[in-house]
Short mmCIF file of C-alpha atoms in Angstrom, two decimals:
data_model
loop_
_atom_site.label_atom_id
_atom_site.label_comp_id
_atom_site.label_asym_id
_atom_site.label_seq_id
_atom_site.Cartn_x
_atom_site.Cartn_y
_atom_site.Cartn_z
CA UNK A 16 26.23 -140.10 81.83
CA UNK A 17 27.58 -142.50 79.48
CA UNK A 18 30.57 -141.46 77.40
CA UNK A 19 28.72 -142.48 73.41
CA UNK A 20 30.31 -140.10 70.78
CA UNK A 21 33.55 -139.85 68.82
CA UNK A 22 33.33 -136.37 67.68
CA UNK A 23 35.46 -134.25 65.22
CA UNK A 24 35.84 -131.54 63.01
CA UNK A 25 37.22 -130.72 59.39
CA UNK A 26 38.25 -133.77 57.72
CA UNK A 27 40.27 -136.42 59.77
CA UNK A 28 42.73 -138.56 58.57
CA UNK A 29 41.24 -141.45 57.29
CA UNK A 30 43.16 -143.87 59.06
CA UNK A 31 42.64 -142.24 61.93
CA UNK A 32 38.80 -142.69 61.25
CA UNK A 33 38.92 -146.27 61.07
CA UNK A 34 41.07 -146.83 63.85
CA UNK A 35 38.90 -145.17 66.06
CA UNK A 36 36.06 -147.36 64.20
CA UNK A 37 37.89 -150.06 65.31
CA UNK A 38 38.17 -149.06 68.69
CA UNK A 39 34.83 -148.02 69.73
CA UNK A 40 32.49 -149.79 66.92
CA UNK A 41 29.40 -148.46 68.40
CA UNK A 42 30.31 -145.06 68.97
CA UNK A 43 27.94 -142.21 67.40
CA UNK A 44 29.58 -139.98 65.27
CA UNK A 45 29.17 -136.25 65.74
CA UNK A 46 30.54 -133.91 63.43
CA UNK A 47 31.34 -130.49 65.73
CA UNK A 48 31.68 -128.27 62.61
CA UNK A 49 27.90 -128.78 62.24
CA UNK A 50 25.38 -125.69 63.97
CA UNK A 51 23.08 -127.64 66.27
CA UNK A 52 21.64 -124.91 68.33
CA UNK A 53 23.03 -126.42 71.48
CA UNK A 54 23.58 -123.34 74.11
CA UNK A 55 26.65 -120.99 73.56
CA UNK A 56 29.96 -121.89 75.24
CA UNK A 57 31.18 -118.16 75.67
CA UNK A 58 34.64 -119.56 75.20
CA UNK A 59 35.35 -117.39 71.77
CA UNK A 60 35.28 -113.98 71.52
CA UNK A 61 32.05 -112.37 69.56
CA UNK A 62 33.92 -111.49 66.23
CA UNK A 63 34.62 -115.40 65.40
CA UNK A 64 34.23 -117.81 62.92
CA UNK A 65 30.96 -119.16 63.00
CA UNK A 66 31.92 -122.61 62.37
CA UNK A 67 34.79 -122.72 65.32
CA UNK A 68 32.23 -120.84 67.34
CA UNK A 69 30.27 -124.15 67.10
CA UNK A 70 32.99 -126.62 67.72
CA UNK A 71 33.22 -124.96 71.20
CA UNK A 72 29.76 -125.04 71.97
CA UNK A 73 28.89 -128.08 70.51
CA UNK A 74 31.95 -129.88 72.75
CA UNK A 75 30.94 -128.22 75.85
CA UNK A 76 27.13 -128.92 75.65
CA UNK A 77 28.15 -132.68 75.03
CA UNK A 78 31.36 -132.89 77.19
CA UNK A 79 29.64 -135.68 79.68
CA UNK A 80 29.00 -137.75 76.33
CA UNK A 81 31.99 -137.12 74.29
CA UNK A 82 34.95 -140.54 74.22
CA UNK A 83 37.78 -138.62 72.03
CA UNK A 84 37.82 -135.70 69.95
CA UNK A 85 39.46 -136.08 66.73
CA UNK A 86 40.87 -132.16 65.11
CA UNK A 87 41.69 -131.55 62.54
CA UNK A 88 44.61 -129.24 62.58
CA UNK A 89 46.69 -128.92 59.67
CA UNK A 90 46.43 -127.16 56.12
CA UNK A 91 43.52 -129.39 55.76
CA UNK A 92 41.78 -127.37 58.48
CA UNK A 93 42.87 -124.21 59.33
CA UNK A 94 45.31 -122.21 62.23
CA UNK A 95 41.70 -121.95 64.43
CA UNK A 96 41.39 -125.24 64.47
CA UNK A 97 44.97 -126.02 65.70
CA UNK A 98 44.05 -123.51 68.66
CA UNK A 99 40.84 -125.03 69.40
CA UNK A 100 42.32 -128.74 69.29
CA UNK A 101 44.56 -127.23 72.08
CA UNK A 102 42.46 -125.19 74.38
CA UNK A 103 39.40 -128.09 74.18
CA UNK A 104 42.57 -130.07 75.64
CA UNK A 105 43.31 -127.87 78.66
CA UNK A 106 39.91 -127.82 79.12
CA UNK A 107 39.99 -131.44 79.79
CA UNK A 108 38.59 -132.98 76.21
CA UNK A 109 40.62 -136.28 75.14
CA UNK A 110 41.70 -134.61 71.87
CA UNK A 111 43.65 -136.44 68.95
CA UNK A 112 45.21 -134.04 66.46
CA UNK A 113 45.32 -135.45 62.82
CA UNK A 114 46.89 -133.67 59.66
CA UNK A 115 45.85 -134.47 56.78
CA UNK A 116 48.28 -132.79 53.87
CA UNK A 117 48.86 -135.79 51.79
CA UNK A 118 48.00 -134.13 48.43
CA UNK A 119 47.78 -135.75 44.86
CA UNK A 120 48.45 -134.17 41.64
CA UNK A 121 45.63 -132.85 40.01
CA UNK A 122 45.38 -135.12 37.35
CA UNK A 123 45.37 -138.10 39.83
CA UNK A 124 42.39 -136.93 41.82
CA UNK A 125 39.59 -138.96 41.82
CA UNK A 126 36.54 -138.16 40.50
CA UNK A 127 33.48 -136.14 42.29
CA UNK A 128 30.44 -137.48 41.17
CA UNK A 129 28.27 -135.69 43.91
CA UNK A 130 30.00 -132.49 43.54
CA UNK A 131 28.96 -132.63 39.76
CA UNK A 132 25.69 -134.03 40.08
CA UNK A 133 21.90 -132.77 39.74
CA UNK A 134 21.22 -133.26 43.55
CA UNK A 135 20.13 -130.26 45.62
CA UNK A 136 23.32 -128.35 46.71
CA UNK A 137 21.64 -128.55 50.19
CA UNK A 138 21.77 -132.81 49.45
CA UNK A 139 25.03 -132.17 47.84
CA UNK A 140 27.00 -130.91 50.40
CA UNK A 141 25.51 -132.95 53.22
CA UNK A 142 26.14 -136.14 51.46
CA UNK A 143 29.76 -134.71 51.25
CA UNK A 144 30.59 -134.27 54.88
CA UNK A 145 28.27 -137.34 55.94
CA UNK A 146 30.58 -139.41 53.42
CA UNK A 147 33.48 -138.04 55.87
CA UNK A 148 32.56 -140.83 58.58
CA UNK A 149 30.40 -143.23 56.32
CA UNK A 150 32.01 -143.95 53.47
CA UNK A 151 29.54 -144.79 50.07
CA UNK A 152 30.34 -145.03 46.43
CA UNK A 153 28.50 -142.63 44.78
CA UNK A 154 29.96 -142.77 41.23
CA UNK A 155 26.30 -143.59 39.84
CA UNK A 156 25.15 -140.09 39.97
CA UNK A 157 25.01 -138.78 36.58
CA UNK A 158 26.90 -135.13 35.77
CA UNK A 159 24.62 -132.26 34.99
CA UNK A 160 25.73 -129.44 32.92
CA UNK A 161 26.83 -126.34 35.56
CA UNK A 162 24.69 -123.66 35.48
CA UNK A 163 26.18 -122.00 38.40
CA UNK A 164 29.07 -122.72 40.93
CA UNK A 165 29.28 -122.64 44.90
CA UNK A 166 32.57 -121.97 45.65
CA UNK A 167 33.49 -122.58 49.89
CA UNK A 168 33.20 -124.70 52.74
CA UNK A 169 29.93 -126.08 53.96
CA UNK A 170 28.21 -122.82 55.32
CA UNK A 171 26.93 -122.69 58.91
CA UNK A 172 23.25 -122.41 57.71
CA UNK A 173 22.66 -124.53 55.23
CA UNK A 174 19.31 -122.71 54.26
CA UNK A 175 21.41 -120.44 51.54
CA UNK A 176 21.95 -123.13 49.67
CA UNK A 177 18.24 -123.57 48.66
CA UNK A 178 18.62 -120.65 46.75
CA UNK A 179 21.02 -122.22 44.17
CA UNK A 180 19.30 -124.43 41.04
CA UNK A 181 20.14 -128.43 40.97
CA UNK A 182 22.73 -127.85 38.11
CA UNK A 183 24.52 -125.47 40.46
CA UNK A 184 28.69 -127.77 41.20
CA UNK A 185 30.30 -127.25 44.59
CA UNK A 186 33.97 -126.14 43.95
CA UNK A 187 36.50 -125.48 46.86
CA UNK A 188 37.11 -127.22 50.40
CA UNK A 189 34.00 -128.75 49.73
CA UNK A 190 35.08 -130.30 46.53
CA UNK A 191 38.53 -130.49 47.87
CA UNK A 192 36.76 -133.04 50.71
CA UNK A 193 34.53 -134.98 48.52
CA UNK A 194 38.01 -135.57 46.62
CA UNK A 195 39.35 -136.94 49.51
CA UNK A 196 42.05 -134.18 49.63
CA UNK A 197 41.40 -131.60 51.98
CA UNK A 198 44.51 -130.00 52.08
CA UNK A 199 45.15 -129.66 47.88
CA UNK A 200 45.07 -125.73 47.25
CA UNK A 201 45.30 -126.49 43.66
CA UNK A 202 41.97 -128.25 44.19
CA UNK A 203 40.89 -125.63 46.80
CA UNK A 204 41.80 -122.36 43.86
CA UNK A 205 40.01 -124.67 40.99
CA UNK A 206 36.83 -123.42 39.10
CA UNK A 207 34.67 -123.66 35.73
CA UNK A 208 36.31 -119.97 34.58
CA UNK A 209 32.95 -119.83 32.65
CA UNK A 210 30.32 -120.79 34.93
CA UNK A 211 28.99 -117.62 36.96
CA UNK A 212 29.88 -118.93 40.95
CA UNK A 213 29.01 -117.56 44.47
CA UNK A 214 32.36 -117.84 46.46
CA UNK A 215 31.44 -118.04 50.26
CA UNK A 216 33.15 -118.08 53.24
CA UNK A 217 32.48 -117.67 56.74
CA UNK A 218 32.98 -114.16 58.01
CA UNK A 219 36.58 -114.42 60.15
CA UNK A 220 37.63 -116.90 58.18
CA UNK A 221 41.16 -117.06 56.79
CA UNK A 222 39.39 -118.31 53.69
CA UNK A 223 37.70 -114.82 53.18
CA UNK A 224 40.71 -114.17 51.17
CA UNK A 225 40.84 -116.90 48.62
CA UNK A 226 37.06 -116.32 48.18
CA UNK A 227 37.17 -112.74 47.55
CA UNK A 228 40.21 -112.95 45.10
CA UNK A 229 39.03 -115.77 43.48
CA UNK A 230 35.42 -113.87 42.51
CA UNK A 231 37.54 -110.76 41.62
CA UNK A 232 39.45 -113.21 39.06
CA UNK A 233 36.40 -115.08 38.04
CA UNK A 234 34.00 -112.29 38.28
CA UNK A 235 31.53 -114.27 40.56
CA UNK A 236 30.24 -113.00 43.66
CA UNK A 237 32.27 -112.79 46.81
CA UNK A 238 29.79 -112.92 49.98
CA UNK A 239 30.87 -113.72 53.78
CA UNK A 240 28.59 -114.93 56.04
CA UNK A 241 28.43 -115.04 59.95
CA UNK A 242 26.01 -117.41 61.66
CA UNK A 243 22.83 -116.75 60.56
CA UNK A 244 22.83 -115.28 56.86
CA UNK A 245 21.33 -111.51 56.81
CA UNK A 246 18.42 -110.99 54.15
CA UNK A 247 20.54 -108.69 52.29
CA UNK A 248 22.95 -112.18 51.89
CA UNK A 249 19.87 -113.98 50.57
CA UNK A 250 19.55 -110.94 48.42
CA UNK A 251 22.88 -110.53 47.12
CA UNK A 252 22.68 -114.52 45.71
CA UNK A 253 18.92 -114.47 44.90
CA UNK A 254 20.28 -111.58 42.70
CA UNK A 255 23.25 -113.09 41.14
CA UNK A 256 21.47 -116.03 40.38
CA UNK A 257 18.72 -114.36 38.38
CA UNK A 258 20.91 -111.84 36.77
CA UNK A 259 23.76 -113.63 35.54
CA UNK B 29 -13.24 -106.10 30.15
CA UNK B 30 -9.40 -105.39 30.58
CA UNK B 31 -8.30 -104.05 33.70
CA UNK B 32 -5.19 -101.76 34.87
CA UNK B 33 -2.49 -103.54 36.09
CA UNK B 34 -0.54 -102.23 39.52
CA UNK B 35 2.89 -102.43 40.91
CA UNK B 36 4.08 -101.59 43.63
CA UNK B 37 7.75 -100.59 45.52
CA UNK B 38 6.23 -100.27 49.43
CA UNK B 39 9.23 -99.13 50.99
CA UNK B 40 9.34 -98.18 55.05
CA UNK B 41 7.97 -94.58 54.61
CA UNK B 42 6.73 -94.04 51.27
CA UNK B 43 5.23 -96.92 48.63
CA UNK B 44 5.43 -96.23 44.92
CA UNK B 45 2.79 -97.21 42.57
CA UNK B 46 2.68 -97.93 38.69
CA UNK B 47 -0.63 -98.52 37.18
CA UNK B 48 -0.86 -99.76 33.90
CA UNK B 49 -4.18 -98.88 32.12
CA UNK B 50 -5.36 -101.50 29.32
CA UNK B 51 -4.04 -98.78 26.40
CA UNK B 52 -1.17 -98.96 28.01
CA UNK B 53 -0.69 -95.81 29.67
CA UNK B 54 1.52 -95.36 32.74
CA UNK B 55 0.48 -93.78 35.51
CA UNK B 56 2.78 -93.23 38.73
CA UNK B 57 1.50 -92.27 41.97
CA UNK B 58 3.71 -91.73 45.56
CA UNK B 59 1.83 -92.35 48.86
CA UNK B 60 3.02 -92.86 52.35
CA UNK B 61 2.92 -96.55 52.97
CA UNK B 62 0.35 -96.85 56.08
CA UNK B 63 -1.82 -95.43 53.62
CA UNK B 64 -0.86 -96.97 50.52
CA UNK B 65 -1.97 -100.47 52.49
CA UNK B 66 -5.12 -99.35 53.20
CA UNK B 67 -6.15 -99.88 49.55
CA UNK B 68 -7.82 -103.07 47.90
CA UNK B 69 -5.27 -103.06 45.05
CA UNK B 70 -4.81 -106.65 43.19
CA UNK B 71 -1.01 -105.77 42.52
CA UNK B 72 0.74 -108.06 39.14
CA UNK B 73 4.28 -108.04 41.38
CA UNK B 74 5.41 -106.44 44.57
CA UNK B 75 8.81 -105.36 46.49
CA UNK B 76 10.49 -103.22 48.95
CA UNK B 77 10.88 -103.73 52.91
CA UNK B 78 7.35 -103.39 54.26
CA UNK B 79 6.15 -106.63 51.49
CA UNK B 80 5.63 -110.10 52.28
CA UNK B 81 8.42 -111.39 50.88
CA UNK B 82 7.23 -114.96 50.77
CA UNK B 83 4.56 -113.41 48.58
CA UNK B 84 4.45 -115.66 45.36
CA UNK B 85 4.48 -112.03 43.21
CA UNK B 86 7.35 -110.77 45.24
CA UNK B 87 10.60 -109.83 43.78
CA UNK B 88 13.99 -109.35 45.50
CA UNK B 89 14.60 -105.10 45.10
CA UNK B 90 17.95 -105.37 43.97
CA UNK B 91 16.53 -107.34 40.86
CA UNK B 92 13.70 -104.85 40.67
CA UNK B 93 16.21 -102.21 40.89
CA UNK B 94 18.90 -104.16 38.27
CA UNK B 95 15.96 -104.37 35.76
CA UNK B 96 14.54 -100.97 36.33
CA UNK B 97 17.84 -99.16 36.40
CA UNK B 98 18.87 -101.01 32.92
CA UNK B 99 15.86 -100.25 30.62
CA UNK B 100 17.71 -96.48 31.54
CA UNK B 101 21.39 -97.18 30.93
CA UNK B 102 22.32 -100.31 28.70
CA UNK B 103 26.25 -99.97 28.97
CA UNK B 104 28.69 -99.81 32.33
CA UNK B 105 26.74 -98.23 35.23
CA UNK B 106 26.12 -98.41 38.99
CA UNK B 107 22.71 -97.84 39.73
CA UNK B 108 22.16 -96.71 43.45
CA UNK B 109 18.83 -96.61 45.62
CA UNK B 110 19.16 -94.75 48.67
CA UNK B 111 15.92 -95.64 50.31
CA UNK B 112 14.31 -95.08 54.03
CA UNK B 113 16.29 -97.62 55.67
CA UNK B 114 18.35 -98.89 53.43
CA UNK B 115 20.90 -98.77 50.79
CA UNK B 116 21.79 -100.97 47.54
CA UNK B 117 23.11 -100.72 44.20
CA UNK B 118 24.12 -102.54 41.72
CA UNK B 119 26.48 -102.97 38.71
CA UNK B 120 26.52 -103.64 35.21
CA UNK B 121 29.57 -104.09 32.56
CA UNK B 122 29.24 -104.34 29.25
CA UNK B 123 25.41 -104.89 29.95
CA UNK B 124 25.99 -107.46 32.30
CA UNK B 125 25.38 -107.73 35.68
CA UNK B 126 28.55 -107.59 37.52
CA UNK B 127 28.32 -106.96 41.02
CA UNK B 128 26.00 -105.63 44.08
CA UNK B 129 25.59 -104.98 47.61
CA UNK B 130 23.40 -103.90 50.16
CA UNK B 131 22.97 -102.99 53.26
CA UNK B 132 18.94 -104.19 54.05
CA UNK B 133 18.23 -102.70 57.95
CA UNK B 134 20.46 -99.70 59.47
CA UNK B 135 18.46 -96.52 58.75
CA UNK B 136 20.73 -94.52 60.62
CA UNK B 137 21.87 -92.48 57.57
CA UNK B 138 19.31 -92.94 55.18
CA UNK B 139 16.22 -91.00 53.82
CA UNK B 140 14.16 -91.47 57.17
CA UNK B 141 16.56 -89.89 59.42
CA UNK B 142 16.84 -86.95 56.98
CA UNK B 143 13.08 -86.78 56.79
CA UNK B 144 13.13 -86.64 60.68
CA UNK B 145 16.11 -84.19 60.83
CA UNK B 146 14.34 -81.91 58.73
CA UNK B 147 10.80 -81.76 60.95
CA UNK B 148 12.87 -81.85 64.29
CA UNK B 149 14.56 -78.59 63.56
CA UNK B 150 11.64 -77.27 61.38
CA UNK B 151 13.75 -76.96 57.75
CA UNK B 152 12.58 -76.93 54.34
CA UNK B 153 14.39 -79.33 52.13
CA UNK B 154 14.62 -76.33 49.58
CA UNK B 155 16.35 -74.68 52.07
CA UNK B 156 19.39 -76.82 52.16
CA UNK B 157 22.30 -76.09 49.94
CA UNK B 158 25.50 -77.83 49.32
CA UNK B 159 28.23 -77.33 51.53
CA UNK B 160 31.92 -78.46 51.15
CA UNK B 161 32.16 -79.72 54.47
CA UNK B 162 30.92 -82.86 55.68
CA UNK B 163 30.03 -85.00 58.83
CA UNK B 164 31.32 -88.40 58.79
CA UNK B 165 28.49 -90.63 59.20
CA UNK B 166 29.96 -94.49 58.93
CA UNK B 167 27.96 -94.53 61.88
CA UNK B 168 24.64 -92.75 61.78
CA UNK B 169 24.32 -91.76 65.43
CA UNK B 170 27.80 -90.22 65.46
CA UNK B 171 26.68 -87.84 62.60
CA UNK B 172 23.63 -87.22 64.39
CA UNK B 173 26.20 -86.51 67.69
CA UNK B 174 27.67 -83.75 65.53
CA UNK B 175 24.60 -81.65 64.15
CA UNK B 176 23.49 -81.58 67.82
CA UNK B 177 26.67 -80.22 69.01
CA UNK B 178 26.90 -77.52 66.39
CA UNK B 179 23.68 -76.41 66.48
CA UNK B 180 24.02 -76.05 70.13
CA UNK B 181 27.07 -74.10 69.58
CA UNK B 182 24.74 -71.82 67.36
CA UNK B 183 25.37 -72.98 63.33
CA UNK B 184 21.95 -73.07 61.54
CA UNK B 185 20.35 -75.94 61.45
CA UNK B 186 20.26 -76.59 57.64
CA UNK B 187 23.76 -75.84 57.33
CA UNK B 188 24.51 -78.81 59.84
CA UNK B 189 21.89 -81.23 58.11
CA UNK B 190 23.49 -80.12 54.56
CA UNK B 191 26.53 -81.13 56.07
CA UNK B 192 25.54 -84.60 56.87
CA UNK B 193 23.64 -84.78 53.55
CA UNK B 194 27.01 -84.54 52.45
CA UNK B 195 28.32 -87.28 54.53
CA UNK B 196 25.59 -89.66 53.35
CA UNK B 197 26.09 -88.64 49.87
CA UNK B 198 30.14 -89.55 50.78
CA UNK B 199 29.33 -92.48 52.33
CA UNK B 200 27.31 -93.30 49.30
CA UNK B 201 30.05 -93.26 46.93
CA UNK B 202 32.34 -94.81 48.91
CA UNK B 203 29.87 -97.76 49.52
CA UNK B 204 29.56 -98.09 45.51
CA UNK B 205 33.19 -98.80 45.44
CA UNK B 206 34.26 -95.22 43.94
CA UNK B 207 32.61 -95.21 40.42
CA UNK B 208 32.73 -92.35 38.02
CA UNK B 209 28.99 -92.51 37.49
CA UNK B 210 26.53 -93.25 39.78
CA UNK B 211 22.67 -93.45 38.62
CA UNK B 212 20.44 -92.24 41.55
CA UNK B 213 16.73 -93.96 42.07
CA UNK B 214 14.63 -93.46 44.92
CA UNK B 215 13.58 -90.27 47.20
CA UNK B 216 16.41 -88.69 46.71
CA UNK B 217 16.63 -87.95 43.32
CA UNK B 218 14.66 -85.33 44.59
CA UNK B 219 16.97 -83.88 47.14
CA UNK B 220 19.66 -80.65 45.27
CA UNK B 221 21.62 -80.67 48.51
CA UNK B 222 22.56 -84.20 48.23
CA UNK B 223 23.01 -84.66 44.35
CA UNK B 224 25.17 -81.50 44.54
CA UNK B 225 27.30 -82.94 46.97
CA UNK B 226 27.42 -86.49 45.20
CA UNK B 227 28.58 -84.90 42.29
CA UNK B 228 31.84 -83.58 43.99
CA UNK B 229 32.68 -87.09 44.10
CA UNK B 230 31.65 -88.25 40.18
CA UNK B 231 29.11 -87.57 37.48
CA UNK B 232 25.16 -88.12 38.87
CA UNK B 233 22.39 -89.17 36.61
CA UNK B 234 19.12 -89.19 39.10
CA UNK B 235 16.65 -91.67 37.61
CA UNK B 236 13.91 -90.89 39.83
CA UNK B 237 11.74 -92.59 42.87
CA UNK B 238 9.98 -95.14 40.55
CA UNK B 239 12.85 -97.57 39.01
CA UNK B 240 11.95 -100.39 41.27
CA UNK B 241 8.34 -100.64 39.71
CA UNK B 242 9.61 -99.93 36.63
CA UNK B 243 11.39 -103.10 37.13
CA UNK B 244 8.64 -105.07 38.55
CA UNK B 245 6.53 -103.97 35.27
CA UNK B 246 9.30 -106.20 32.68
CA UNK B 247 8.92 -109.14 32.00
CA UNK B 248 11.92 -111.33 33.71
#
């Protein structure tokens, strides 16, 4: 089978990105983060982040197709993904670790015209980690008022996010990516103190802990999610998004 | 010609009905839920487990429950329905929704396994009383473990379900996050054995088994 993908998880360095570009121009680009169904590795234990669950069985279903993987490892990922980068090696991947900790101050960040937009949070966030790879200037989109935050990374099913209104801003990693600075906690612990938010994170995540102490501060809603979100999780944010 | 308008809470076991004539009277009516299906009812909104919830005139329960449980209590409450299968409550400070949770599918310590506790070993619900003791019941099935083991070992069978009554009613509390009020809806309101032994734990106000559709019935 013909080795076609450059795959990679969290958010790459972006020179690392566009030397690979370079390299292997006609690559596909597969982001492992992402749940595609493919057939479980068995590699992590049950009680495991959903999202590094994936990486694992995404890498073994395509291993035959997959050039280089590039992880990311540092504080712009998380301590999973360090172990991951390194057992995917000794399992035989071609694995390039990239950190990417380069932070600015907060009042040099650039602007984040999707996360503030009227799009779908669904569109919102997938335009986000698609703009990872393909870089496009979105500073057209016009700011809506918030009516609502998401607070989190990109969950592994993306369904919950239908539940949030257009006017709903994406705060956290999410933002922190759009922003180009993945590993900026400032970034990471900012939100609207006034606009009700959801603060997600995948269950076994590390970043169960800023969620929940962030929606203790803020008041919003703290709510982990495994893989597939339970319909007392659609509950809980149907509910704090019609009572708040 | 005006016509009554119907709401109903169709939970696993038993579905609750409001009817709302045209002069406005309310009428509420409790019927187990196979049956409750069987009639040709037009209903204005609908919840609880055994709905379709893609229904356009369904509502989520918790916000039946939030709405219901606040037309009763306008200040800082947790309102708490301990259903069939299920569990949820939620919160309000300073008349604002604060916080929630629920736990949608294990009916392992829940109204239904009391119901079938209580016909197993052939007990009256009047019959059970309050006891200070208590089987831990995190998990259901464990609980369930321990009435088996002391009834075998000869303790009366409505002491041993009192005493997980009291574990549920534990469990309950402990689930809302330890408040010093707790407003009970649902099935049981009805139940002395476990309100008694929720009230070792902080001040109960039961609301009774029709707060959902009480909730349906305002306008959002």
């Amino acid at each position: 089978m013909t080795k076609d993908i450059i795959a990679f998880w969290g958010y790459p360095h972006p020179d690392l990105i566009n030397k690979t570009k370079n390299l292997y121009p006609d690559a596909k680009w597969v982001d492992l983060d992402i749940c595609f169904n493919y057939p479980p590795s068995k590699f992590t234990p049950d009680a495991y982040c959903g999202i590094i669950k994936n990486i694992f069985d995404n890498s073994f279903y395509l291993k035959e197709r997959i050039i280089k993987i590039l992880a990311g490892v540092g504080k712009d990922k998380c301590d999973s993904g360090f172990f991951a980068a390194n057992l995917l090696k000794n399992e035989g991947f071609d694995v390039e670790m990239s950190y990417f900790e380069q932070t600015l101050p907060f009042d040099k960040l650039p602007d984040v015209p999707i996360s503030k937009s009227n799009l779908p949070l669904k569109e919102k966030i997938e335009l986000i980690t698609a703009n990872i790879v393909e870089k496009k200037d979105y500073s057209h989109l016009e700011t809506s008022n918030a009516a609502f935050g998401f607070w989190g990374v990109p969950p592994n099913d993306l369904n919950i996010l239908k539940l949030f209104p257009d006017n709903t801003h994406v705060f956290g990693w999410s933002r922190c990516v759009e922003a180009k600075n993945p590993a900026n906690i400032e970034l990471e612990m900012y939100v609207e103190p006034d606009v009700p938010t959801v603060f997600f994170a995948q269950t076994f995540c590390s970043k169960t802990l800023l969620a929940k102490y962030l929606a203790d501060k803020y008041n919003g809603l703290y709510i982990d999610i495994d893989a597939i979100p339970s319909n007392s999780a659609y509950a809980k944010i149907e509910a704090f998004l019609r009572l708040r | 010609m005006n016509k009554s308008k119907f709401y109903i809470d169709a939970g696993t076991t038993w579905s609750k009905i409001l009817e709302i004539t045209p002069f406005g009277e309310r009428k509420y009516s409790v019927y187990p839920t196979c049956e409750a299906r069987k009639f040709n009812l037009e209903y204005e909104k609908i919840t609880g487990h055994t709905t379709d919830k893609a229904a356009k005139n369904y509502e989520n329960e918790v916000v039946s429950l939030a709405k219901g449980a606040k037309i009763h209590l306008e200040n800082n409450f947790v309102a708490l329905d301990l259903g069939s299968r299920d569990i949820k409550w939620v919160k309000y400070k300073n008349a604002k929704f604060c916080d929630m949770d629920w736990n949608s599918s294990c009916a392992a310590a829940t109204g239904a396994t009391i119901e079938m506790l209580l016909k197993f070993y052939d007990v009256e619900v009047e019959s059970l009383k309050y006891t200070d003791e208590k089987y831990p019941v995190t998990c259901g099935i464990f609980g369930l473990e321990k009435i088996m083991d002391d009834v075998s070992k000869g303790l009366d069978p409505s002491v041993a379900i009192s005493k997980f009554i009291h574990g549920i009613a534990y469990n309950a509390y402990n689930f809302t996050k330890n408040p010093d009020k707790i407003c009970i809806s649902g099935g049981f309101c009805e139940n002395k054995c476990f309100i008694d032994s929720l009230k070792k734990y902080c001040e109960v106000l039961p609301l009774g088994r029709f707060v959902l559709v009480d909730g349906l019935a305002l306008q959002a």
